[in-house]
PDB file of C-alpha atoms in Angstrom:
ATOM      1  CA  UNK F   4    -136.755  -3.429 174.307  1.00  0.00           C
ATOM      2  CA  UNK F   5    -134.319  -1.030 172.757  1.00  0.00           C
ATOM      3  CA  UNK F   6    -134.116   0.560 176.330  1.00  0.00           C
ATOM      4  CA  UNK F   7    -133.564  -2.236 178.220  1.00  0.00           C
ATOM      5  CA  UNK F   8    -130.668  -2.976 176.316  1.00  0.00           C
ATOM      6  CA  UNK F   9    -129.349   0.850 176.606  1.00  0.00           C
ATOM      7  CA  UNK F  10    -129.982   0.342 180.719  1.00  0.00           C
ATOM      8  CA  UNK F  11    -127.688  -2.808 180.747  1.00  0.00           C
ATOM      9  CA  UNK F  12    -124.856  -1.235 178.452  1.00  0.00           C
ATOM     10  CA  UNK F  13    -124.505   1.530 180.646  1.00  0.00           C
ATOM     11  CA  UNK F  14    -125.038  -0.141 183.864  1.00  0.00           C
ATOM     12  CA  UNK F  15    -122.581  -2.879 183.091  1.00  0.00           C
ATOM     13  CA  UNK F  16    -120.362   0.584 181.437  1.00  0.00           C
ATOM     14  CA  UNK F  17    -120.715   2.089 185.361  1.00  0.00           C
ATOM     15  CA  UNK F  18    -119.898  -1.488 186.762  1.00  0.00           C
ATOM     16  CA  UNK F  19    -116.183  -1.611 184.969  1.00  0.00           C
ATOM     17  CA  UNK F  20    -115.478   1.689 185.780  1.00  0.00           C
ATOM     18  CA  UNK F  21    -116.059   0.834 189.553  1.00  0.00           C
ATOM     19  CA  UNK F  22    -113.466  -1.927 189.232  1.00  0.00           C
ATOM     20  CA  UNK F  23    -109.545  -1.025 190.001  1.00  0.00           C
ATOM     21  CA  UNK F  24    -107.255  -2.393 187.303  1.00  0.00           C
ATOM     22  CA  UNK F  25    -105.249  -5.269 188.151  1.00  0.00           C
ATOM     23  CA  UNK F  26    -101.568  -4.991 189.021  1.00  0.00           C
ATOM     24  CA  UNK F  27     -98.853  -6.712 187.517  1.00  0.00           C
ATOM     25  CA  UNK F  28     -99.775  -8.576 184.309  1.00  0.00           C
ATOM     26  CA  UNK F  29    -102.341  -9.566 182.872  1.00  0.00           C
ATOM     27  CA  UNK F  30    -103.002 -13.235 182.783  1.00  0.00           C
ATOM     28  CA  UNK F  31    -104.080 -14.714 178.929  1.00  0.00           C
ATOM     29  CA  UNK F  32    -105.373 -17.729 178.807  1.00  0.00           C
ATOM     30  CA  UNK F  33    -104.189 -18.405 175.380  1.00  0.00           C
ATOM     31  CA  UNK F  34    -100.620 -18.069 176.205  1.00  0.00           C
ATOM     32  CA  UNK F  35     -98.537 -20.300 178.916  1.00  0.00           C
ATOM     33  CA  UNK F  36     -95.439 -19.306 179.552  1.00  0.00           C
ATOM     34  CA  UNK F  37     -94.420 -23.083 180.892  1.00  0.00           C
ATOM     35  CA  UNK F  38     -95.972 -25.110 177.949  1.00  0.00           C
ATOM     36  CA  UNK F  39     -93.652 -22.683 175.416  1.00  0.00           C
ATOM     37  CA  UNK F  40     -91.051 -23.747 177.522  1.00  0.00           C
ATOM     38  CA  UNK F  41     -91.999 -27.296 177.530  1.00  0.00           C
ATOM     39  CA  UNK F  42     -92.086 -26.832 173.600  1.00  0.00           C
ATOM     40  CA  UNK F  43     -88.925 -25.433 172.774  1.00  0.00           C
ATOM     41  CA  UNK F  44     -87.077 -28.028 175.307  1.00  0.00           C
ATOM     42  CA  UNK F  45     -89.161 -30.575 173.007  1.00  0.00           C
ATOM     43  CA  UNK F  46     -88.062 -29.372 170.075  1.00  0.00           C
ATOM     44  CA  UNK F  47     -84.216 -28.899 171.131  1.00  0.00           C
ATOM     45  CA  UNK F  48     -84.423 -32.637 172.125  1.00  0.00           C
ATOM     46  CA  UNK F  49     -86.300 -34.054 168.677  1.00  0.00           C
ATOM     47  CA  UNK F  50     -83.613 -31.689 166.660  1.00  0.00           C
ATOM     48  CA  UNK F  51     -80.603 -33.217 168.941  1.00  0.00           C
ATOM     49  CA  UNK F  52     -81.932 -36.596 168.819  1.00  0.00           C
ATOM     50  CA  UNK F  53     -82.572 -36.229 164.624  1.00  0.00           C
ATOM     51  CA  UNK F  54     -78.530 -36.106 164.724  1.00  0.00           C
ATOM     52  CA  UNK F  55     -77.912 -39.135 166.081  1.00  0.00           C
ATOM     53  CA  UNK F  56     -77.863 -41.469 163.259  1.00  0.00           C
ATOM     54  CA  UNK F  57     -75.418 -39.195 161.311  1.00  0.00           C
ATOM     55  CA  UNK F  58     -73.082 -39.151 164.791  1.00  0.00           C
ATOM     56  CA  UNK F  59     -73.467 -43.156 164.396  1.00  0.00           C
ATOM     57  CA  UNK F  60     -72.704 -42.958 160.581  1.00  0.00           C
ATOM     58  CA  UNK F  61     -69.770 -40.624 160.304  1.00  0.00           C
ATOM     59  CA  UNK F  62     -68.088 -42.689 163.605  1.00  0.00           C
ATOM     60  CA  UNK F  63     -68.309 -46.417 161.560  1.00  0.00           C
ATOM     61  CA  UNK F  64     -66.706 -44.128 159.233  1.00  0.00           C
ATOM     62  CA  UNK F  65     -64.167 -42.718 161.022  1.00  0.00           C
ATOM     63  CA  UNK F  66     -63.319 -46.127 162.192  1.00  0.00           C
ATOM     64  CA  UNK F  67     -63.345 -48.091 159.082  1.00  0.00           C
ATOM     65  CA  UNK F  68     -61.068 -45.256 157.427  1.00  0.00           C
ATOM     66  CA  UNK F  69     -58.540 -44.795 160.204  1.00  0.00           C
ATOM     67  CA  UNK F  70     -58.150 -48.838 162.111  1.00  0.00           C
ATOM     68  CA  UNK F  71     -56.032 -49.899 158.899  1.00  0.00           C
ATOM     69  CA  UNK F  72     -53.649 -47.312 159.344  1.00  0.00           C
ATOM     70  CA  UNK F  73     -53.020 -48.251 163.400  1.00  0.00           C
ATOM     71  CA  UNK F  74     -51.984 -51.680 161.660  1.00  0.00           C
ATOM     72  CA  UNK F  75     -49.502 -49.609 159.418  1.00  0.00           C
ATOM     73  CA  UNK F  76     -47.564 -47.657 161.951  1.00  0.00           C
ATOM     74  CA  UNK F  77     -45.641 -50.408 163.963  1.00  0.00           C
ATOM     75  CA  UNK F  78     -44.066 -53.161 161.731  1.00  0.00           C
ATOM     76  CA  UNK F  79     -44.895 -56.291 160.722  1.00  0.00           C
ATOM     77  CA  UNK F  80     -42.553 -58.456 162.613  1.00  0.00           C
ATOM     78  CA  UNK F  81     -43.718 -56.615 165.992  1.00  0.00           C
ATOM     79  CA  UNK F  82     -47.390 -57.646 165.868  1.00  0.00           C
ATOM     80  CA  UNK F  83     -47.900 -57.194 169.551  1.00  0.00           C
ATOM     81  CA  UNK F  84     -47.599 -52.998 168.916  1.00  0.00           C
ATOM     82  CA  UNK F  85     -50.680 -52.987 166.045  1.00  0.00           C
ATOM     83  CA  UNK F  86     -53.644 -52.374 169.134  1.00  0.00           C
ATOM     84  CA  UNK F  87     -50.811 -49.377 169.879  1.00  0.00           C
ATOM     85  CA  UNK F  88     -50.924 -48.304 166.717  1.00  0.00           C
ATOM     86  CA  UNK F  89     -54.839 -48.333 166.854  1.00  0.00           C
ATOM     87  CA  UNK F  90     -55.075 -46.547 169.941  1.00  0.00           C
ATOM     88  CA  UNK F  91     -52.386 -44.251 168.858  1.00  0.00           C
ATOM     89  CA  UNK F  92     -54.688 -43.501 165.404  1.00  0.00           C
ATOM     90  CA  UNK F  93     -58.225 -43.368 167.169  1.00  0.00           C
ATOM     91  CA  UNK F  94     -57.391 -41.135 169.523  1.00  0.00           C
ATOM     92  CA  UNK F  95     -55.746 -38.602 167.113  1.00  0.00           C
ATOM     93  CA  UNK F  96     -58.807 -39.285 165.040  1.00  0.00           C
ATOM     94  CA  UNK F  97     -61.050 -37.788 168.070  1.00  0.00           C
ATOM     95  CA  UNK F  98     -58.638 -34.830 169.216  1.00  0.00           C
ATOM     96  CA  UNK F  99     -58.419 -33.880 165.507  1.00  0.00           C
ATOM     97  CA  UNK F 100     -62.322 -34.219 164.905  1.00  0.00           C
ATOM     98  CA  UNK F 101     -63.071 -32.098 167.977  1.00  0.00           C
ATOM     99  CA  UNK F 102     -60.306 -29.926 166.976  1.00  0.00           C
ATOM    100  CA  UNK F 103     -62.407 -29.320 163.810  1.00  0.00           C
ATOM    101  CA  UNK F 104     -65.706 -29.395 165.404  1.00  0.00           C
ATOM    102  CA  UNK F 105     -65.276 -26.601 167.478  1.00  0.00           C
ATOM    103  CA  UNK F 106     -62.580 -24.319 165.128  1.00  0.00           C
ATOM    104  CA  UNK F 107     -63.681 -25.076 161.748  1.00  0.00           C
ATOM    105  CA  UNK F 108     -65.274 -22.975 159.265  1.00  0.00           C
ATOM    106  CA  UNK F 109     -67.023 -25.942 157.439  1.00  0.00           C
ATOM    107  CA  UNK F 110     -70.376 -27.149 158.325  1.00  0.00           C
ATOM    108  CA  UNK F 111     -69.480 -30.923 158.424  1.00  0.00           C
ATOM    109  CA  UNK F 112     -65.740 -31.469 158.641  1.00  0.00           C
ATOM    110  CA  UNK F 113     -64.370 -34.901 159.065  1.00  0.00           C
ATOM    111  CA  UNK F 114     -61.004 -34.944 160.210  1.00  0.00           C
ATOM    112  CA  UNK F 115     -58.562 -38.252 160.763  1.00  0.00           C
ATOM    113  CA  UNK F 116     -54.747 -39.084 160.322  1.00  0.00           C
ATOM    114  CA  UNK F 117     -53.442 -38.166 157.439  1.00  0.00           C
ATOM    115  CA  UNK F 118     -53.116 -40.881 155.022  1.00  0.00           C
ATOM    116  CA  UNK F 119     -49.469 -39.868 153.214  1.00  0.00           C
ATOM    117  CA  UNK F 120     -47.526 -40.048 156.558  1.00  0.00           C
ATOM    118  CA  UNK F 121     -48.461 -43.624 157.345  1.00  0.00           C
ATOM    119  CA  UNK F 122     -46.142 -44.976 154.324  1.00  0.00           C
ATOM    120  CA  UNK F 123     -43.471 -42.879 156.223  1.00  0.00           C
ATOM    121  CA  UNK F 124     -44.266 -43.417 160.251  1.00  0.00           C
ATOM    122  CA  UNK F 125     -44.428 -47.065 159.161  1.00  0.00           C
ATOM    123  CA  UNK F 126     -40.655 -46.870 157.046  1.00  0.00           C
ATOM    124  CA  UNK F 127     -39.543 -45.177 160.199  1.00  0.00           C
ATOM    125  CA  UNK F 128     -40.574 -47.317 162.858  1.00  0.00           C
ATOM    126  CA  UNK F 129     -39.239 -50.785 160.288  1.00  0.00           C
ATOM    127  CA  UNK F 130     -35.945 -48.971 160.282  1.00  0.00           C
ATOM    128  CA  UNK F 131     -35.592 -48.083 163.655  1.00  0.00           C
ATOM    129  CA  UNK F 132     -36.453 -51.954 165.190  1.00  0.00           C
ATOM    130  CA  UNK F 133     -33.977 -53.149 162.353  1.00  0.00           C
ATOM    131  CA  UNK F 134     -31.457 -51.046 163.818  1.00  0.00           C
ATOM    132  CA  UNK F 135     -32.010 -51.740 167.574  1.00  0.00           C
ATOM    133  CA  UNK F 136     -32.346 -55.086 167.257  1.00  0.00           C
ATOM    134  CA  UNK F 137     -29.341 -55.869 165.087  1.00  0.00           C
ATOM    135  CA  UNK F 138     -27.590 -53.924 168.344  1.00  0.00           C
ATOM    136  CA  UNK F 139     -29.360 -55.824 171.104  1.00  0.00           C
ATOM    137  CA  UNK F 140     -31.826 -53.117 172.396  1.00  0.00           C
ATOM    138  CA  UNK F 141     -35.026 -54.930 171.756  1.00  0.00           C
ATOM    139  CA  UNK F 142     -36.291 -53.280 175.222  1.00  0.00           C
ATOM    140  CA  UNK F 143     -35.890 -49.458 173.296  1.00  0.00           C
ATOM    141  CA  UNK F 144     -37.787 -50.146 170.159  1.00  0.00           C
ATOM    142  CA  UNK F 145     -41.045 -48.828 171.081  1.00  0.00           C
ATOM    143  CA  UNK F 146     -40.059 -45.723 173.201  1.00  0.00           C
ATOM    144  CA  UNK F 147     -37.488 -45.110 170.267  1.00  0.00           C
ATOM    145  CA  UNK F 148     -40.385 -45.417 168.106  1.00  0.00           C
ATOM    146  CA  UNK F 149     -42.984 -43.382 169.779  1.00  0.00           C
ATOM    147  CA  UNK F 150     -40.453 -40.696 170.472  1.00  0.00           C
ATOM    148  CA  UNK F 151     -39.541 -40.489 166.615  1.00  0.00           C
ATOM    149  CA  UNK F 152     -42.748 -40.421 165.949  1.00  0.00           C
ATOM    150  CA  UNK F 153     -43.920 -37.432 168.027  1.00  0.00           C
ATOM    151  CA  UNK F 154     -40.619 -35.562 166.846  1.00  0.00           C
ATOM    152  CA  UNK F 155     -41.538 -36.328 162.919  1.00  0.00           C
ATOM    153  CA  UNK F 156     -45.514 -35.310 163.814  1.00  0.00           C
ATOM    154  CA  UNK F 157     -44.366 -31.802 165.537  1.00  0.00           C
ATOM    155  CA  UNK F 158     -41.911 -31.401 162.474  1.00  0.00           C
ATOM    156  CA  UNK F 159     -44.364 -31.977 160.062  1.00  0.00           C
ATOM    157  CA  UNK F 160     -46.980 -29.714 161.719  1.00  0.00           C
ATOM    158  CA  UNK F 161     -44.495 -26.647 162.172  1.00  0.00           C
ATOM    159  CA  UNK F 162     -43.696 -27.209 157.963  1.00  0.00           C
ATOM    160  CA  UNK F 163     -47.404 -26.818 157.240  1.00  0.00           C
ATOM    161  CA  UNK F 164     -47.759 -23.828 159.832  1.00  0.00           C
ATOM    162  CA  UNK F 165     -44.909 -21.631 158.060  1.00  0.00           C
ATOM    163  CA  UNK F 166     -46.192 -22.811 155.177  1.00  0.00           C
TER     164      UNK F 166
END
């Protein structure tokens, strides 16, 4: 019996040695290339889609912090210019928070309008319709406005570069 089994070993030894070895690699069951694809385009998804609710979460809060101050900007007695002042404050809100997406340091920066100016912007703009209506320009309040507020914005913004 012991024989027999020596025949076969080196028969089957002779039989291998016959055969060329293939080109190219060599194909392993155990490991598909595709399905480790598959699963690390899975996982990307699952870890993209586990984001989501904090996306949802920290935009209610960017819009429940910044709205009130698009009502501040443009005064009272003009309440046709507050969903300008909204707009105006949203979409500083999203230029600022991709601003500090993509430059800043911190992990999880929120950014939005700066609360202190608002008291100001919305001083500003009062004054200025005071003073153009007790003139007769009604028709130049808001481009006065706007363009007083984009000169007080880029002055504050140089002050805080130098600074």
């Amino acid at each position: 019996m012991a024989s027999t089994q020596l025949l076969l070993e080196s028969v089957e030894e002779e039989a291998l040695d016959d055969i060329p070895p293939p080109s190219g690699p060599v194909p392993c069951p155990d490991i598909d290339v595709n399905a480790r694809k598959r699963r690390r385009r899975i996982r990307r998804i699952r870890r993209a889609a586990g984001q989501i609710p904090g996306i949802l979460v920290a935009g209610i809060v960017a819009i429940l912090d910044n709205v009130p101050y698009g009502f501040l900007l443009f005064p009272h007695h003009h309440p046709e210019l507050a969903p300008t002042g909204v707009t105006m404050v949203m979409l500083s809100t999203v230029i600022s928070q991709i601003a500090f997406a993509i430059f800043s340091q911190f992990p999880y920066a929120m950014a939005g309008v700066i609360a202190e100016n608002a008291p100001f912007l919305h001083a500003l703009s009062t004054s200025l319709a005071i003073s153009l209506e007790s003139v007769g320009r009604d028709d130049q309040v808001v481009s006065t406005i706007l363009v007083a507020f984009v000169m007080s914005t880029l002055a504050t913004g140089v002050a805080f570069y130098f600074l």
